[in-house]
Short mmCIF file of C-alpha atoms in Angstrom, two decimals:
data_model
loop_
_atom_site.label_atom_id
_atom_site.label_comp_id
_atom_site.label_asym_id
_atom_site.label_seq_id
_atom_site.Cartn_x
_atom_site.Cartn_y
_atom_site.Cartn_z
CA MET Z 1 129.62 149.47 13.71
CA SER Z 2 132.13 152.19 14.62
CA GLU Z 3 135.25 152.69 12.51
CA PHE Z 4 137.61 152.95 15.49
CA ALA Z 5 138.42 150.84 18.53
CA ILE Z 6 137.23 152.03 21.95
CA VAL Z 7 139.90 152.96 24.51
CA HIS Z 8 139.25 150.76 27.51
CA ARG Z 9 139.42 151.89 31.15
CA SER Z 10 138.63 149.57 34.02
CA ALA Z 11 135.34 150.28 35.88
CA LEU Z 12 136.51 148.85 39.21
CA ALA Z 13 140.22 149.73 38.99
CA PRO Z 14 142.65 148.70 40.23
CA ALA Z 15 141.28 145.11 40.51
CA PRO Z 16 139.64 145.35 43.93
CA ARG Z 17 138.92 142.40 46.16
CA VAL Z 18 137.07 142.08 49.43
CA ALA Z 19 137.52 138.86 51.34
CA SER Z 20 136.93 137.16 54.64
CA HIS Z 21 137.20 133.47 55.42
CA ARG Z 22 133.55 132.96 54.38
CA ILE Z 23 132.94 135.34 51.48
CA ALA Z 24 135.03 136.98 48.76
CA ILE Z 25 134.08 139.61 46.16
CA ILE Z 26 136.49 139.77 43.24
CA ALA Z 27 136.43 142.04 40.19
CA LEU Z 28 137.07 139.81 37.17
CA PRO Z 29 139.32 140.95 34.31
CA GLU Z 30 137.39 143.09 31.85
CA GLY Z 31 137.93 140.65 29.00
CA HIS Z 32 135.11 140.17 26.55
CA VAL Z 33 131.32 140.04 26.66
CA VAL Z 34 129.54 139.37 23.38
CA GLN Z 35 125.76 139.49 23.26
CA VAL Z 36 124.17 137.08 20.77
CA PHE Z 37 120.62 137.25 19.36
CA GLU Z 38 119.17 134.43 17.28
CA ARG Z 39 117.92 135.31 13.78
CA ALA Z 40 115.08 132.78 13.53
CA PRO Z 41 113.06 131.91 16.64
CA GLY Z 42 113.27 128.40 17.97
CA ALA Z 43 116.54 127.23 16.40
CA ASP Z 44 118.80 125.41 18.88
CA LEU Z 45 122.09 127.29 18.63
CA LEU Z 46 123.88 125.96 21.72
CA ALA Z 47 126.18 123.64 19.76
CA VAL Z 48 127.05 126.41 17.27
CA LEU Z 49 127.70 128.87 20.10
CA ALA Z 50 129.80 126.44 22.12
CA ASP Z 51 131.88 125.80 19.03
CA ALA Z 52 132.41 129.52 18.40
CA ALA Z 53 133.10 130.39 22.05
CA GLY Z 54 136.07 128.06 22.55
CA THR Z 55 136.93 125.71 25.37
CA ALA Z 56 136.75 127.86 28.54
CA PRO Z 57 134.13 126.55 31.01
CA HIS Z 58 130.79 128.42 31.14
CA ALA Z 59 131.79 130.68 28.23
CA VAL Z 60 128.23 130.60 26.83
CA ARG Z 61 125.43 131.85 29.10
CA THR Z 62 121.72 131.82 28.34
CA ALA Z 63 120.01 135.19 28.71
CA GLY Z 64 116.35 134.65 27.92
CA PRO Z 65 114.73 133.17 24.81
CA GLY Z 66 116.99 133.46 21.79
CA GLN Z 67 119.68 135.44 23.63
CA TRP Z 68 123.08 134.48 24.97
CA PHE Z 69 126.29 136.00 26.26
CA ILE Z 70 129.71 134.72 25.28
CA VAL Z 71 132.19 135.80 27.94
CA GLY Z 72 135.86 135.37 28.75
CA ASP Z 73 138.76 136.88 30.67
CA GLU Z 74 140.86 137.81 27.64
CA PRO Z 75 140.22 141.00 25.67
CA LEU Z 76 138.79 140.25 22.25
CA PRO Z 77 140.84 141.88 19.48
CA ARG Z 78 138.71 143.48 16.80
CA ASP Z 79 139.68 140.89 14.18
CA THR Z 80 138.78 138.02 16.51
CA PHE Z 81 135.41 139.60 17.23
CA LEU Z 82 134.76 140.00 13.50
CA ASP Z 83 135.69 136.33 12.94
CA LEU Z 84 133.23 135.34 15.68
CA ALA Z 85 130.52 137.59 14.23
CA ASN Z 86 131.06 136.09 10.77
CA ALA Z 87 131.06 132.51 12.08
CA LEU Z 88 127.71 133.10 13.83
CA GLY Z 89 126.39 135.37 11.09
CA PRO Z 90 123.99 132.92 9.42
CA HIS Z 91 122.43 131.99 12.78
CA ALA Z 92 122.65 135.03 15.02
CA ALA Z 93 123.46 138.72 15.35
CA THR Z 94 126.36 139.62 17.65
CA VAL Z 95 127.07 142.80 19.58
CA ASP Z 96 130.38 143.46 21.34
CA GLN Z 97 129.43 144.48 24.89
CA SER Z 98 132.93 144.15 26.37
CA HIS Z 99 133.02 147.86 27.16
CA GLY Z 100 129.47 147.88 28.52
CA ARG Z 101 129.34 145.09 31.08
CA VAL Z 102 131.47 144.30 34.10
CA ARG Z 103 131.82 140.89 35.73
CA ILE Z 104 132.19 140.34 39.47
CA ARG Z 105 132.88 136.97 41.08
CA VAL Z 106 131.44 136.24 44.52
CA GLU Z 107 132.47 133.07 46.31
CA GLY Z 108 132.48 131.46 49.70
CA THR Z 109 130.52 129.11 51.92
CA VAL Z 110 127.81 131.74 52.61
CA VAL Z 111 127.52 133.06 49.04
CA GLU Z 112 123.85 132.04 48.65
CA ARG Z 113 122.89 133.70 51.94
CA MET Z 114 124.65 136.88 50.84
CA LEU Z 115 123.00 136.97 47.39
CA ALA Z 116 119.58 136.07 48.81
CA LYS Z 117 119.50 139.51 50.45
CA GLY Z 118 119.22 141.04 47.00
CA THR Z 119 117.42 138.58 44.75
CA ALA Z 120 114.24 136.52 45.04
CA ILE Z 121 115.33 133.61 42.85
CA ASP Z 122 116.04 130.19 44.33
CA LEU Z 123 119.84 129.86 44.54
CA ASP Z 124 119.86 126.32 45.94
CA ILE Z 125 122.20 124.17 43.87
CA GLY Z 126 119.29 121.86 43.01
CA ALA Z 127 117.30 124.70 41.45
CA PHE Z 128 120.27 126.71 40.19
CA PRO Z 129 122.97 124.19 39.16
CA VAL Z 130 126.54 124.92 38.08
CA GLY Z 131 126.51 126.60 34.65
CA HIS Z 132 122.93 127.86 35.05
CA SER Z 133 122.30 131.57 34.35
CA ALA Z 134 119.48 133.98 35.14
CA ALA Z 135 118.77 137.63 34.54
CA THR Z 136 117.28 139.10 37.70
CA LEU Z 137 117.25 142.03 40.10
CA LEU Z 138 119.89 142.36 42.82
CA GLY Z 139 118.46 145.09 45.00
CA HIS Z 140 117.38 147.65 42.41
CA VAL Z 141 120.07 146.73 39.88
CA SER Z 142 119.44 144.43 36.90
CA VAL Z 143 122.13 141.76 36.79
CA HIS Z 144 122.92 138.52 35.01
CA LEU Z 145 123.83 135.76 37.48
CA THR Z 146 125.73 132.59 36.62
CA ARG Z 147 126.71 129.78 38.96
CA LEU Z 148 130.38 128.92 38.32
CA ASP Z 149 130.85 126.45 41.11
CA ALA Z 150 129.05 125.01 44.16
CA THR Z 151 130.17 128.07 46.16
CA ALA Z 152 130.83 130.65 43.45
CA PHE Z 153 128.66 132.92 41.31
CA GLU Z 154 129.45 135.48 38.67
CA ILE Z 155 127.45 138.69 38.53
CA MET Z 156 127.46 140.56 35.22
CA VAL Z 157 126.21 144.13 35.44
CA LEU Z 158 125.95 147.18 33.21
CA ARG Z 159 129.21 149.11 33.60
CA GLY Z 160 127.62 152.27 35.01
CA PHE Z 161 126.12 150.27 37.89
CA ALA Z 162 129.32 148.35 38.72
CA SER Z 163 130.70 150.51 41.51
CA SER Z 164 127.25 151.00 43.07
CA LEU Z 165 126.66 147.23 42.98
CA TRP Z 166 130.14 146.68 44.46
CA GLU Z 167 129.24 148.86 47.46
CA GLY Z 168 125.98 146.93 47.81
CA LEU Z 169 127.81 143.59 47.77
CA GLU Z 170 130.23 144.85 50.42
CA ARG Z 171 127.32 145.86 52.63
CA MET Z 172 125.51 142.53 52.01
CA SER Z 173 128.71 140.67 52.98
CA ALA Z 174 129.58 142.75 56.03
CA GLU Z 175 127.97 140.42 58.57
CA PHE Z 176 130.11 137.50 57.31
CA GLY Z 177 133.43 139.36 57.73
CA MET T 1 98.65 142.89 43.56
CA ALA T 2 100.00 139.44 42.83
CA SER T 3 103.56 139.40 44.13
CA LEU T 4 104.94 136.33 42.35
CA ILE T 5 104.58 135.98 38.59
CA SER T 6 105.44 132.68 36.92
CA CYS T 7 107.29 133.83 33.82
CA PRO T 8 107.13 131.07 31.18
CA HIS T 9 110.86 131.59 30.51
CA CYS T 10 112.30 132.38 33.94
CA GLY T 11 110.00 130.72 36.49
CA ALA T 12 108.52 132.41 39.57
CA ARG T 13 109.79 135.96 39.94
CA PRO T 14 108.81 138.90 42.17
CA LYS T 15 106.59 141.58 40.64
CA GLU T 16 109.37 144.17 41.11
CA GLU T 17 111.10 142.65 38.07
CA PHE T 18 108.13 143.50 35.82
CA THR T 19 106.62 146.60 34.24
CA ILE T 20 102.85 146.58 33.69
CA LYS T 21 101.54 148.10 30.48
CA GLY T 22 97.84 147.51 30.99
CA ALA T 23 94.83 145.70 29.57
CA VAL T 24 95.16 143.40 26.56
CA LEU T 25 92.85 144.99 23.97
CA PRO T 26 92.48 144.43 20.22
CA ARG T 27 94.10 147.33 18.38
CA PRO T 28 91.64 149.20 16.10
CA ASP T 29 92.35 149.67 12.39
CA ALA T 30 94.33 152.81 11.59
CA GLY T 31 91.25 154.24 9.88
CA ALA T 32 88.82 153.47 12.71
CA GLY T 33 87.03 156.53 14.01
CA SER T 34 88.21 158.71 16.87
CA GLU T 35 85.61 157.07 19.15
CA ALA T 36 87.20 153.62 18.64
CA TRP T 37 90.67 155.04 19.29
CA MET T 38 89.42 156.95 22.34
CA ASP T 39 88.16 153.63 23.73
CA TYR T 40 91.41 151.82 22.91
CA VAL T 41 93.74 154.44 24.34
CA TYR T 42 91.86 155.79 27.37
CA ARG T 43 88.70 154.01 28.48
CA ARG T 44 89.06 151.05 30.83
CA ASP T 45 86.47 148.94 32.64
CA ASN T 46 88.42 148.39 35.90
CA PRO T 47 86.71 145.03 36.49
CA ARG T 48 86.57 143.17 39.80
CA GLY T 49 87.75 139.66 38.92
CA ALA T 50 89.62 138.23 35.95
CA TYR T 51 91.79 140.70 34.02
CA ARG T 52 94.27 140.18 31.17
CA GLU T 53 97.24 142.52 31.09
CA TYR T 54 100.51 142.99 29.22
CA TRP T 55 103.47 142.69 31.57
CA HIS T 56 107.08 143.22 30.51
CA HIS T 57 109.75 141.17 32.28
CA THR T 58 112.03 144.20 32.37
CA SER T 59 114.66 142.85 34.78
CA GLY T 60 114.59 139.27 33.51
CA CYS T 61 114.17 137.84 30.02
CA ARG T 62 112.84 141.20 28.69
CA ARG T 63 109.90 139.47 26.97
CA TRP T 64 106.33 140.79 26.82
CA LEU T 65 103.91 138.51 28.65
CA VAL T 66 100.14 138.24 28.90
CA VAL T 67 99.25 137.81 32.57
CA THR T 68 95.72 136.74 33.50
CA ARG T 69 95.08 137.63 37.13
CA ASP T 70 92.19 138.21 39.48
CA THR T 71 92.00 141.82 40.65
CA ALA T 72 90.12 140.82 43.81
CA SER T 73 91.91 137.66 44.99
CA HIS T 74 95.35 138.47 43.46
CA GLU T 75 95.56 134.96 42.01
CA VAL T 76 97.42 134.56 38.74
CA ALA T 77 95.54 132.16 36.46
CA ALA T 78 97.91 132.16 33.48
CA CYS T 79 101.08 133.74 32.19
CA GLN T 80 102.06 133.41 28.53
CA ASP T 81 104.68 134.89 26.23
CA ALA T 82 102.71 137.48 24.22
CA ALA T 83 104.52 136.92 20.90
CA LEU T 84 104.44 133.12 21.13
CA ALA T 85 100.75 133.13 22.09
CA LYS T 86 99.98 135.33 19.08
CA ARG T 87 101.97 133.06 16.77
CA ALA T 88 100.13 130.01 18.14
CA GLU T 89 96.79 131.74 17.47
CA ALA T 90 97.83 132.56 13.90
CA GLN T 91 98.72 128.91 13.15
CA PRO T 92 96.12 126.76 14.93
#
C-alpha cells in the first residue's frame, strides 16, 4: 500500500450528461469503488459485506466467484477505507479501486435496446433483475453492469476506457434522441 | 467454432468474451525428459470430434474453465470451472 494519498482528477469532467426524452447517459460522482476478494473459497460473505458497506442501495455488487465491488457516491477517506479493510480483514482482501474505475448511469425507457447493441447478455428484467450485476463486454470494452432500477443501469469501466465508452454510448443512443 | 459458451458462473456468453489457451493435458514432472516436455508444449493431435480445452473467461468472471466441445459439429458438451473440477477430483 502506498504511503501517500492519490490526487484525484475526474475522468469525464466536468460531470457530462447526454439526455433525450427516452435515454440519458450520466457520469456518476467518482466516489469510491472497493474491490473485495474472499480469502477462503465458498464462504458466504454477503451478510458481512452488506454490514460493512452501509445502507445505500446496491452498494455491494457481485463480480464473479469470490469477488465483489463495494461502491458509493462519496469519496472514501483513507481512514474510512482502512477501517473497512480491517473489518473485512479476516474474511477478505480489499483493494481501493476508486481511482481506477469510473461509473456511468444509463437510464430511460429504451435503455435495454441501447445496451443490447453492445452486449450479448439477456437484459430482460426477468433474467437480469434489479440489483443483479454481470461482468461482460460492451463492444470491445470490458465493463461491469448493474441494474439499479427497471429502466436504469450502471456501467462501471476501467478509467482509461471511460471517455471511449462514453463516445460509444452516445453513438448507441443517437437513434433515440 | 462454438459461439455461445455456458460459463458455470455467468451463464451463456458469446465466445468473444473468452480467451482460448488450448488442449487440457497432464503436465509432466519437472524432471521428465525433453521428449515428454516437447509433447506437452508443442505437439497436438488436432482431432476431429470431442476436444477438451482451457478457456479463460477474460471479459466476465475471469475464471479458467474446461470446455469440452466437438471440433466438427461445434457443439459444447460440458463447461466446468477448472479449479473447482480439480478440487472435486482431489476429494472424491
